CSV table of C-alpha atoms in Angstrom, one decimal:
chain,number,residue,atom,x,y,z
E,27,MET,CA,88.4,-30.7,-13.0
E,28,LYS,CA,88.2,-30.8,-16.7
E,29,LEU,CA,85.7,-28.5,-18.6
E,30,SER,CA,84.0,-31.5,-20.1
E,31,SER,CA,83.4,-33.1,-16.7
E,32,PHE,CA,82.0,-29.8,-15.3
E,33,SER,CA,79.6,-29.5,-18.3
E,34,PHE,CA,78.4,-33.1,-17.7
E,35,ALA,CA,77.8,-32.4,-14.0
E,36,LEU,CA,75.8,-29.2,-14.8
E,37,VAL,CA,73.6,-31.1,-17.3
E,38,ALA,CA,73.0,-33.9,-14.8
E,39,LEU,CA,72.1,-31.5,-12.0
E,40,THR,CA,69.7,-29.6,-14.3
E,41,GLY,CA,68.0,-32.8,-15.4
E,42,ALA,CA,67.7,-34.0,-11.8
E,43,SER,CA,66.1,-30.8,-10.8
E,44,VAL,CA,63.5,-31.0,-13.5
E,45,SER,CA,62.6,-34.6,-13.0
E,46,ALA,CA,62.3,-34.2,-9.3
E,47,PHE,CA,58.9,-32.3,-9.7
E,48,THR,CA,57.3,-34.8,-12.1
E,49,VAL,CA,55.0,-37.7,-11.4
E,50,PRO,CA,56.4,-41.2,-11.9
E,51,SER,CA,54.8,-42.7,-15.0
E,52,GLN,CA,55.4,-46.4,-14.8
E,53,SER,CA,57.5,-49.1,-13.1
E,54,ARG,CA,59.5,-51.6,-15.0
E,55,GLY,CA,61.3,-54.5,-13.2
E,56,GLY,CA,60.9,-52.8,-9.9
E,57,LYS,CA,62.5,-49.6,-11.1
E,58,VAL,CA,60.6,-46.4,-11.1
E,59,THR,CA,61.0,-44.2,-14.1
E,60,PHE,CA,60.0,-40.5,-14.2
E,61,ALA,CA,58.4,-38.9,-17.2
E,62,SER,CA,60.4,-35.8,-18.2
E,63,SER,CA,58.4,-32.5,-18.3
E,64,PRO,CA,59.3,-29.1,-19.8
E,65,ALA,CA,57.5,-27.4,-16.9
E,66,ARG,CA,59.4,-24.5,-15.3
E,67,LEU,CA,60.8,-24.8,-11.8
E,68,PHE,CA,58.4,-23.3,-9.2
E,69,GLY,CA,60.1,-22.5,-5.9
E,70,ILE,CA,59.8,-20.5,-2.8
E,71,LEU,CA,60.8,-17.2,-4.5
E,72,ASP,CA,58.0,-17.5,-7.0
E,73,GLU,CA,55.5,-18.2,-4.3
E,74,VAL,CA,56.7,-15.1,-2.4
E,75,ASN,CA,56.4,-12.9,-5.5
E,76,SER,CA,52.9,-14.1,-6.2
E,77,ASP,CA,49.6,-12.8,-4.7
E,78,SER,CA,49.0,-16.0,-2.8
E,79,PHE,CA,51.9,-15.2,-0.4
E,80,ASP,CA,50.9,-11.8,0.8
E,81,LEU,CA,52.4,-11.0,4.2
E,82,LEU,CA,50.5,-7.7,4.6
E,83,GLY,CA,47.0,-9.3,4.0
E,84,GLY,CA,46.3,-6.9,1.1
E,85,GLY,CA,45.5,-9.4,-1.5
E,86,ASN,CA,41.7,-9.5,-0.8
E,87,GLU,CA,41.1,-5.8,-0.3
E,88,ASP,CA,38.8,-5.6,-3.3
E,89,ALA,CA,37.0,-8.8,-2.5
E,90,GLY,CA,34.4,-7.0,-0.4
E,91,PRO,CA,32.2,-8.6,2.3
E,92,SER,CA,31.2,-12.2,2.0
E,93,ARG,CA,27.7,-13.4,1.2
E,94,ASN,CA,27.1,-14.4,4.8
E,95,GLN,CA,28.1,-10.9,6.0
E,96,LEU,CA,25.8,-9.3,3.5
E,97,GLU,CA,22.8,-11.5,4.5
E,98,GLU,CA,23.5,-10.7,8.1
E,99,ALA,CA,23.5,-7.0,7.4
E,100,TYR,CA,20.3,-7.3,5.4
E,101,GLU,CA,18.6,-9.2,8.3
E,102,ILE,CA,19.6,-6.5,10.7
E,103,LEU,CA,18.3,-3.7,8.4
E,104,LEU,CA,15.0,-5.6,7.9
E,105,ALA,CA,14.6,-6.1,11.7
E,106,ASP,CA,15.2,-2.4,12.3
E,107,ILE,CA,12.4,-1.5,9.9
E,108,ILE,CA,9.9,-4.1,11.1
E,109,PHE,CA,10.3,-3.6,14.8
E,110,SER,CA,10.6,0.2,14.7
E,111,THR,CA,7.9,2.2,16.4
E,112,ASN,CA,8.1,4.7,13.5
E,113,ASP,CA,6.1,4.7,10.3
E,114,PRO,CA,7.9,2.3,7.9
E,115,ARG,CA,8.1,5.0,5.2
E,116,LEU,CA,9.9,7.3,7.6
E,117,ASP,CA,12.5,4.6,8.3
E,118,ILE,CA,12.8,3.9,4.6
E,119,VAL,CA,13.5,7.6,3.9
E,120,GLU,CA,16.1,7.8,6.7
E,121,ASN,CA,17.9,4.7,5.3
E,122,PHE,CA,17.2,5.5,1.7
E,123,GLU,CA,20.5,4.5,0.2
E,124,ARG,CA,20.5,1.2,2.1
E,125,THR,CA,16.8,0.2,1.6
E,126,THR,CA,16.8,1.1,-2.1
E,127,ASP,CA,20.0,-0.7,-2.9
E,128,ALA,CA,19.5,-3.1,-5.8
E,129,ASP,CA,21.1,-6.0,-3.9
E,130,PHE,CA,19.0,-5.5,-0.8
E,131,LEU,CA,15.8,-5.3,-2.9
E,132,GLY,CA,16.8,-8.5,-4.7
E,133,TRP,CA,17.4,-10.3,-1.4
E,134,LEU,CA,14.1,-9.0,0.0
E,135,ASN,CA,12.2,-10.1,-3.1
E,136,ALA,CA,13.7,-13.6,-2.9
E,137,LYS,CA,13.0,-13.8,0.8
E,138,PHE,CA,9.2,-13.3,0.4
E,139,GLU,CA,9.1,-15.4,-2.7
E,140,ASN,CA,10.6,-18.3,-0.9
E,141,SER,CA,8.7,-17.8,2.3
E,142,ARG,CA,6.2,-20.5,3.3
E,143,ASP,CA,4.4,-18.5,6.0
E,144,PRO,CA,1.5,-16.7,4.4
E,145,GLU,CA,1.5,-13.8,6.9
E,146,GLU,CA,5.3,-13.3,6.6
E,147,LYS,CA,5.0,-13.5,2.8
E,148,ALA,CA,2.3,-10.8,2.7
E,149,ALA,CA,4.1,-8.5,5.2
E,150,LEU,CA,7.5,-8.7,3.3
E,151,ARG,CA,5.7,-8.2,0.0
E,152,ASP,CA,4.0,-5.1,1.4
E,153,LEU,CA,7.3,-3.8,2.6
E,154,TYR,CA,8.9,-4.4,-0.7
E,155,GLU,CA,6.2,-2.6,-2.6
E,156,MET,CA,6.4,0.3,0.0
E,157,ILE,CA,10.1,0.7,-0.6
E,158,LEU,CA,9.6,0.8,-4.4
E,159,ASP,CA,6.8,3.4,-3.9
E,160,VAL,CA,9.0,5.6,-1.8
E,161,LYS,CA,11.9,5.2,-4.2
E,162,LYS,CA,9.7,6.3,-7.1
E,163,ARG,CA,8.3,9.3,-5.2
E,164,VAL,CA,11.8,10.5,-4.3
E,165,GLU,CA,12.9,10.1,-7.9
E,166,LEU,CA,9.9,12.0,-9.2
E,167,SER,CA,10.4,14.8,-6.7
E,168,GLN,CA,14.0,15.1,-7.8
E,169,ALA,CA,12.9,15.1,-11.5
E,170,ALA,CA,10.4,17.9,-10.7
E,171,GLU,CA,13.1,20.0,-9.0
E,172,GLU,CA,15.4,19.5,-12.0
E,173,ARG,CA,12.7,20.4,-14.4
E,174,GLU,CA,11.7,23.6,-12.5
E,175,ALA,CA,15.4,24.6,-12.3
E,176,ARG,CA,15.8,24.0,-16.0
E,177,GLU,CA,12.7,26.1,-16.8
E,178,ARG,CA,14.0,29.0,-14.6
E,179,GLU,CA,17.3,28.9,-16.4
E,180,GLU,CA,15.5,29.0,-19.8
E,181,ALA,CA,13.3,31.9,-18.6
E,182,GLU,CA,16.4,33.8,-17.4
E,183,GLU,CA,18.2,33.2,-20.7
E,184,ALA,CA,15.2,34.4,-22.6
E,185,ARG,CA,15.0,37.5,-20.4
E,186,LEU,CA,18.7,38.3,-21.0
E,187,VAL,CA,18.3,37.8,-24.8
E,188,ALA,CA,15.3,40.1,-24.8
E,189,ALA,CA,17.1,42.7,-22.7
E,190,GLU,CA,20.1,42.6,-25.0
E,191,ALA,CA,17.8,43.0,-28.1
E,192,GLU,CA,16.2,46.0,-26.4
E,193,ALA,CA,19.5,47.5,-25.6
E,194,GLU,CA,20.7,47.2,-29.2
E,195,GLU,CA,17.5,48.7,-30.4
E,196,GLY,CA,17.8,51.6,-27.9
E,197,LYS,CA,21.1,52.6,-29.3
E,198,ALA,CA,19.5,53.6,-32.6
E,199,LEU,CA,16.7,55.7,-31.0
E,200,SER,CA,16.6,59.4,-31.1
E,201,ASP,CA,16.0,61.7,-28.1
E,202,THR,CA,12.3,62.0,-29.0
E,203,ASP,CA,11.9,58.3,-29.3
E,204,VAL,CA,13.6,57.8,-25.9
E,205,LEU,CA,11.2,60.3,-24.2
E,206,ARG,CA,8.2,58.5,-25.9
E,207,ARG,CA,9.5,55.2,-24.6
E,208,ALA,CA,9.9,56.6,-21.1
E,209,ALA,CA,6.3,57.8,-21.0
E,210,ALA,CA,5.1,54.4,-22.2
E,211,VAL,CA,7.0,52.7,-19.4
E,212,ASP,CA,5.2,54.9,-16.8
E,213,THR,CA,1.8,54.0,-18.1
E,214,ALA,CA,2.7,50.4,-18.6
E,215,GLY,CA,3.6,50.0,-14.9
E,216,VAL,CA,0.1,51.0,-13.9
E,217,ALA,CA,-1.4,48.6,-16.6
E,218,ASP,CA,0.8,45.8,-15.4
E,219,ALA,CA,-0.3,46.2,-11.8
E,220,LYS,CA,-3.9,46.1,-12.8
E,221,ALA,CA,-3.3,43.0,-15.0
E,222,LYS,CA,-1.5,41.3,-12.1
E,223,ALA,CA,-4.3,42.1,-9.7
E,224,ALA,CA,-6.9,40.8,-12.1
E,225,GLU,CA,-4.9,37.6,-12.5
E,226,GLU,CA,-4.7,37.1,-8.8
E,227,ARG,CA,-8.5,37.4,-8.6
E,228,LYS,CA,-8.8,34.9,-11.3
E,229,LYS,CA,-6.6,32.1,-10.1
E,230,LYS,CA,-6.8,28.7,-11.7
E,231,THR,CA,-8.8,26.1,-9.9
E,232,PHE,CA,-7.4,22.6,-9.3
E,233,TYR,CA,-9.2,21.2,-12.4
E,234,GLU,CA,-7.7,24.0,-14.5
E,235,THR,CA,-4.1,23.4,-13.6
E,236,ASP,CA,-2.0,21.4,-16.1
E,237,LEU,CA,-0.7,18.0,-15.4
E,238,THR,CA,3.1,17.8,-15.1
E,239,PRO,CA,5.2,14.9,-16.4
E,240,GLU,CA,5.9,13.9,-12.8
E,241,ILE,CA,2.2,13.7,-12.0
E,242,ARG,CA,1.6,11.4,-14.9
E,243,ALA,CA,4.5,9.2,-14.1
E,244,SER,CA,3.4,8.9,-10.4
E,245,TYR,CA,0.2,7.1,-11.6
E,246,GLU,CA,1.8,4.7,-14.0
E,247,ASP,CA,1.6,1.7,-11.6
E,248,LEU,CA,-2.0,2.4,-10.7
E,249,LEU,CA,-2.9,2.7,-14.4
E,250,LYS,CA,-1.4,-0.7,-15.0
E,251,LYS,CA,-3.5,-2.1,-12.2
E,252,VAL,CA,-6.9,-0.6,-13.3
E,253,LEU,CA,-6.7,-0.8,-17.1
E,254,PRO,CA,-6.8,-3.9,-19.3
E,255,PRO,CA,-5.7,-6.5,-19.8
E,256,TYR,CA,-7.7,-7.9,-16.8
E,257,LYS,CA,-7.6,-11.3,-15.2
E,258,PRO,CA,-10.3,-13.8,-15.9
E,259,GLY,CA,-13.5,-12.7,-14.1
E,260,ASP,CA,-12.5,-9.1,-13.7
E,261,SER,CA,-14.3,-6.1,-15.3
E,262,PRO,CA,-14.2,-2.3,-15.1
E,263,ALA,CA,-16.9,-2.4,-12.5
E,264,SER,CA,-15.1,-5.0,-10.3
E,265,ILE,CA,-11.8,-3.1,-10.7
E,266,VAL,CA,-13.4,0.2,-9.6
E,267,LEU,CA,-15.1,-1.5,-6.6
E,268,THR,CA,-11.8,-3.1,-5.5
E,269,ASN,CA,-9.7,0.1,-5.9
E,270,TYR,CA,-12.3,2.8,-5.3
E,271,ASP,CA,-10.3,4.5,-2.5
E,272,GLN,CA,-7.4,5.1,-4.9
E,273,PHE,CA,-9.4,7.1,-7.4
E,274,ASP,CA,-8.5,10.5,-6.1
E,275,ALA,CA,-9.1,13.8,-7.9
E,276,GLN,CA,-5.6,13.9,-9.5
E,277,PHE,CA,-6.0,10.4,-10.8
E,278,ILE,CA,-9.4,11.2,-12.3
E,279,LYS,CA,-7.7,14.2,-14.1
E,280,VAL,CA,-5.2,11.7,-15.6
E,281,LEU,CA,-8.0,9.4,-16.7
E,282,ASN,CA,-9.9,12.3,-18.3
E,283,GLU,CA,-6.8,13.3,-20.2
E,284,ARG,CA,-6.4,9.8,-21.5
E,285,LYS,CA,-10.1,9.8,-22.4
E,286,ASP,CA,-9.8,13.0,-24.3
E,287,ASN,CA,-7.0,11.5,-26.3
E,288,GLY,CA,-9.3,8.7,-27.5
E,289,ASP,CA,-8.5,5.9,-25.0
E,290,GLU,CA,-11.7,3.7,-25.0
E,291,ASP,CA,-10.5,1.5,-22.1
E,292,THR,CA,-10.2,4.6,-19.9
E,293,SER,CA,-13.7,5.8,-21.0
E,294,ALA,CA,-15.2,2.5,-19.9
E,295,LEU,CA,-13.4,2.7,-16.6
E,296,LEU,CA,-14.7,6.2,-16.0
E,297,ASP,CA,-18.2,5.1,-16.8
E,298,ALA,CA,-17.9,2.3,-14.2
E,299,LEU,CA,-16.6,4.8,-11.7
E,300,ALA,CA,-19.5,7.1,-12.3
E,301,ASN,CA,-22.0,4.2,-11.7
E,302,GLU,CA,-20.2,3.2,-8.5
E,303,GLN,CA,-20.3,6.8,-7.3
E,304,GLN,CA,-24.1,7.0,-8.0
E,305,LYS,CA,-24.6,3.8,-6.0
E,306,ARG,CA,-22.7,5.1,-3.0
E,307,LEU,CA,-24.4,8.4,-3.1
E,308,ALA,CA,-27.8,6.7,-3.2
E,309,ALA,CA,-26.8,4.6,-0.2
E,310,ALA,CA,-25.6,7.7,1.6
E,311,THR,CA,-28.9,9.4,0.9
E,312,GLU,CA,-30.9,6.5,2.4
E,313,THR,CA,-28.6,6.5,5.4
E,314,LEU,CA,-29.1,10.3,5.9
E,315,LYS,CA,-32.9,9.9,5.7
E,316,GLU,CA,-32.7,7.2,8.3
E,317,VAL,CA,-30.8,9.6,10.6
E,318,LEU,CA,-33.1,12.6,10.1
E,319,SER,CA,-36.2,10.5,10.7
E,320,LEU,CA,-35.3,10.3,14.4
E,321,GLY,CA,-36.3,13.9,14.8
E,322,GLU,CA,-34.2,14.9,17.8
E,323,PRO,CA,-30.6,16.1,17.4
E,324,MET,CA,-29.3,14.0,20.3
E,325,ARG,CA,-30.8,10.8,18.9
E,326,MET,CA,-29.4,11.7,15.4
E,327,GLU,CA,-25.9,12.0,16.9
E,328,GLY,CA,-26.4,8.6,18.7
E,329,ALA,CA,-27.4,7.1,15.3
E,330,ILE,CA,-24.2,8.5,13.7
E,331,VAL,CA,-22.1,6.9,16.5
E,332,LYS,CA,-23.7,3.6,15.8
E,333,LEU,CA,-23.2,4.0,12.0
E,334,ALA,CA,-19.5,4.7,12.6
E,335,ARG,CA,-19.1,1.6,14.7
E,336,ASP,CA,-20.8,-0.4,11.9
E,337,GLY,CA,-18.5,1.1,9.3
E,338,ARG,CA,-21.3,2.8,7.4
E,339,ILE,CA,-19.9,6.4,7.4
E,340,ASP,CA,-17.9,6.9,4.2
E,341,GLU,CA,-16.9,9.9,2.2
E,342,PRO,CA,-20.2,10.2,0.2
E,343,PHE,CA,-22.1,10.4,3.5
E,344,LEU,CA,-19.8,13.2,4.7
E,345,LEU,CA,-20.0,15.0,1.4
E,346,LEU,CA,-23.8,14.7,1.4
E,347,LEU,CA,-24.0,16.3,4.8
E,348,GLU,CA,-21.7,19.1,3.7
E,349,ALA,CA,-23.7,19.7,0.6
E,350,ASN,CA,-27.0,19.9,2.5
E,351,SER,CA,-25.5,22.3,5.0
E,352,ASN,CA,-24.2,24.6,2.2
E,353,GLN,CA,-27.6,24.5,0.4
E,354,ALA,CA,-29.5,25.3,3.6
E,355,GLU,CA,-27.2,28.2,4.4
E,356,ALA,CA,-27.5,29.6,0.9
E,357,ALA,CA,-31.3,29.4,1.2
E,358,GLY,CA,-31.2,31.3,4.5
E,359,ALA,CA,-32.3,28.4,6.6
E,360,LYS,CA,-29.9,28.8,9.5
E,361,GLY,CA,-31.5,26.1,11.7
E,362,PRO,CA,-31.2,23.2,9.2
E,363,ALA,CA,-27.7,24.5,8.1
E,364,GLU,CA,-26.5,24.4,11.7
E,365,LEU,CA,-28.0,20.9,12.3
E,366,MET,CA,-26.3,19.5,9.1
E,367,ARG,CA,-23.0,21.1,10.1
E,368,ARG,CA,-23.3,19.6,13.6
E,369,LEU,CA,-24.1,16.2,12.3
E,370,GLY,CA,-21.2,16.4,9.8
E,371,ASN,CA,-18.7,17.3,12.5
E,372,ARG,CA,-19.9,14.5,14.7
E,373,ALA,CA,-19.7,12.0,11.8
E,374,ALA,CA,-16.2,13.2,10.9
E,375,GLN,CA,-15.1,12.8,14.5
E,376,GLU,CA,-16.5,9.3,14.8
E,377,LYS,CA,-14.9,8.3,11.5
E,378,ASP,CA,-11.5,9.6,12.9
E,379,LYS,CA,-11.9,7.3,15.9
E,380,GLN,CA,-12.1,4.4,13.5
E,381,SER,CA,-8.8,5.5,11.7
E,382,SER,CA,-6.0,3.0,11.7
E,383,SER,CA,-3.4,5.4,13.0
E,384,LYS,CA,-3.1,8.7,14.8
E,385,GLU,CA,-1.3,10.3,11.9
E,386,ILE,CA,-4.3,9.8,9.6
E,387,LYS,CA,-6.6,11.1,12.3
E,388,LEU,CA,-4.5,14.3,12.7
E,389,LEU,CA,-4.2,14.7,8.9
E,390,ARG,CA,-8.0,14.5,8.5
E,391,GLN,CA,-8.5,17.1,11.3
E,392,LEU,CA,-6.1,19.5,9.7
E,393,LEU,CA,-7.7,19.1,6.3
E,394,ARG,CA,-11.2,19.8,7.6
E,395,GLU,CA,-10.2,22.9,9.6
E,396,GLU,CA,-10.3,26.2,7.6
E,397,ASP,CA,-9.0,28.5,10.3
E,398,ALA,CA,-5.2,28.8,10.4
E,399,ALA,CA,-5.2,29.5,14.1
E,400,GLU,CA,-7.3,26.4,14.9
E,401,ARG,CA,-5.0,24.3,12.7
E,402,GLU,CA,-2.0,25.5,14.7
E,403,LYS,CA,-3.8,24.7,17.9
E,404,ILE,CA,-4.6,21.2,16.7
E,405,LEU,CA,-0.9,20.7,15.9
E,406,GLU,CA,0.2,21.9,19.3
E,407,ASP,CA,-2.3,19.6,21.1
E,408,ALA,CA,-1.1,16.7,19.0
E,409,PHE,CA,2.6,17.1,19.8
E,410,ILE,CA,2.2,18.0,23.5
E,411,PRO,CA,3.0,14.8,25.6
E,412,LYS,CA,-0.1,13.6,27.5
E,413,GLU,CA,0.6,13.0,31.2
E,414,GLY,CA,-1.5,10.4,32.9
E,415,LEU,CA,-2.8,10.6,36.4
E,416,ILE,CA,-0.4,8.8,38.8
E,417,VAL,CA,-2.0,7.7,42.0
E,418,SER,CA,-0.1,5.7,44.6
E,419,TYR,CA,-1.5,2.7,46.4
E,420,TYR,CA,-1.5,4.6,49.7
E,421,SER,CA,-3.6,7.4,48.1
E,422,VAL,CA,-6.1,4.8,46.8
E,423,PHE,CA,-6.3,3.1,50.2
E,424,GLU,CA,-6.8,6.5,51.9
E,425,ILE,CA,-9.6,7.5,49.4
E,426,ILE,CA,-11.4,4.1,50.0
E,427,CYS,CA,-11.1,4.5,53.8
E,428,THR,CA,-12.4,8.1,53.6
E,429,VAL,CA,-15.4,7.1,51.5
E,430,CYS,CA,-16.4,3.9,53.1
E,431,PHE,CA,-15.4,4.6,56.7
E,432,PRO,CA,-15.9,8.3,57.3
E,433,TRP,CA,-15.8,7.9,61.1
């Protein structure tokens, strides 16, 4: 074969290979013509070398689970929390990383936003807010631990710097100065012990302790809820009435701090809170007069039971009973003091019966008990399994026959 013929055959073969993967453009006289294209040849070897032909199945390792798989996992986690017999907060803490995941929270938020069932919508919203609350408390606790560790490190560094400065100063002292310093150290030890004992006797009360940054941060959401801007129709008085149970002593300290810094909105809110407290205290006074007018202690306790069932026993009523008991005891009136204490204990017990959960009831009992031994006994009784009386049908039949037919 001549070289020219071989070159012509090679060119023809190359041209046929390229035109074989092009789309026919038009037909003239029954003949189909192909539009030439400069596209590169794509064959089996290119497909094998590409990611689309992965025999080991490793091409989608980084793709992660599909959306349907994620939603199925979220549904299982949600069901585990809802149908659990534990407190939801406990389940949230035990599954903290999963429940506080941003994707899960976004899915839960969309779920209750798109829900058409009012009860389901409210329940899912409460769970969502509960998860956010637990997440914030955990973060604040971690921030407090980090701050305390940082303060300890700074105090240790300051102590080392002071010790090094004293050591450098001691090198230049004479023997007489060293003896004088030693005598001063002996007397200073006694003085320090006395000062420490005096400081122990004069401990700071709750209202004298300083507010930490974590305490302030923990009330940010509540501050947004109770401070302006308000919705149409709301006022400081209505806000206090709606959220009265959330105004605890620590929150009032936060409000007083803001008031001292010149916040007028906080001042108006505290005035509304004081007015609401006076109203509730006046109502509690009238309720106590109604109970004491019965005269006999047994009838008084019966009236307290009825008040508890009607939901009229609140914290002002309990505090009023405690205050009257303390005043009577300070005045030497043991009889009235004992009566007020007895009524107060009965009122607290009846209020515990109306509690929504056993945990709240146990917590209230522990907070009221001052004796450590009694608190330990309450805890033991609370966690001891209660065994019910099991009576067989044969035993019941035997008892009935014995009572009704003694012969």
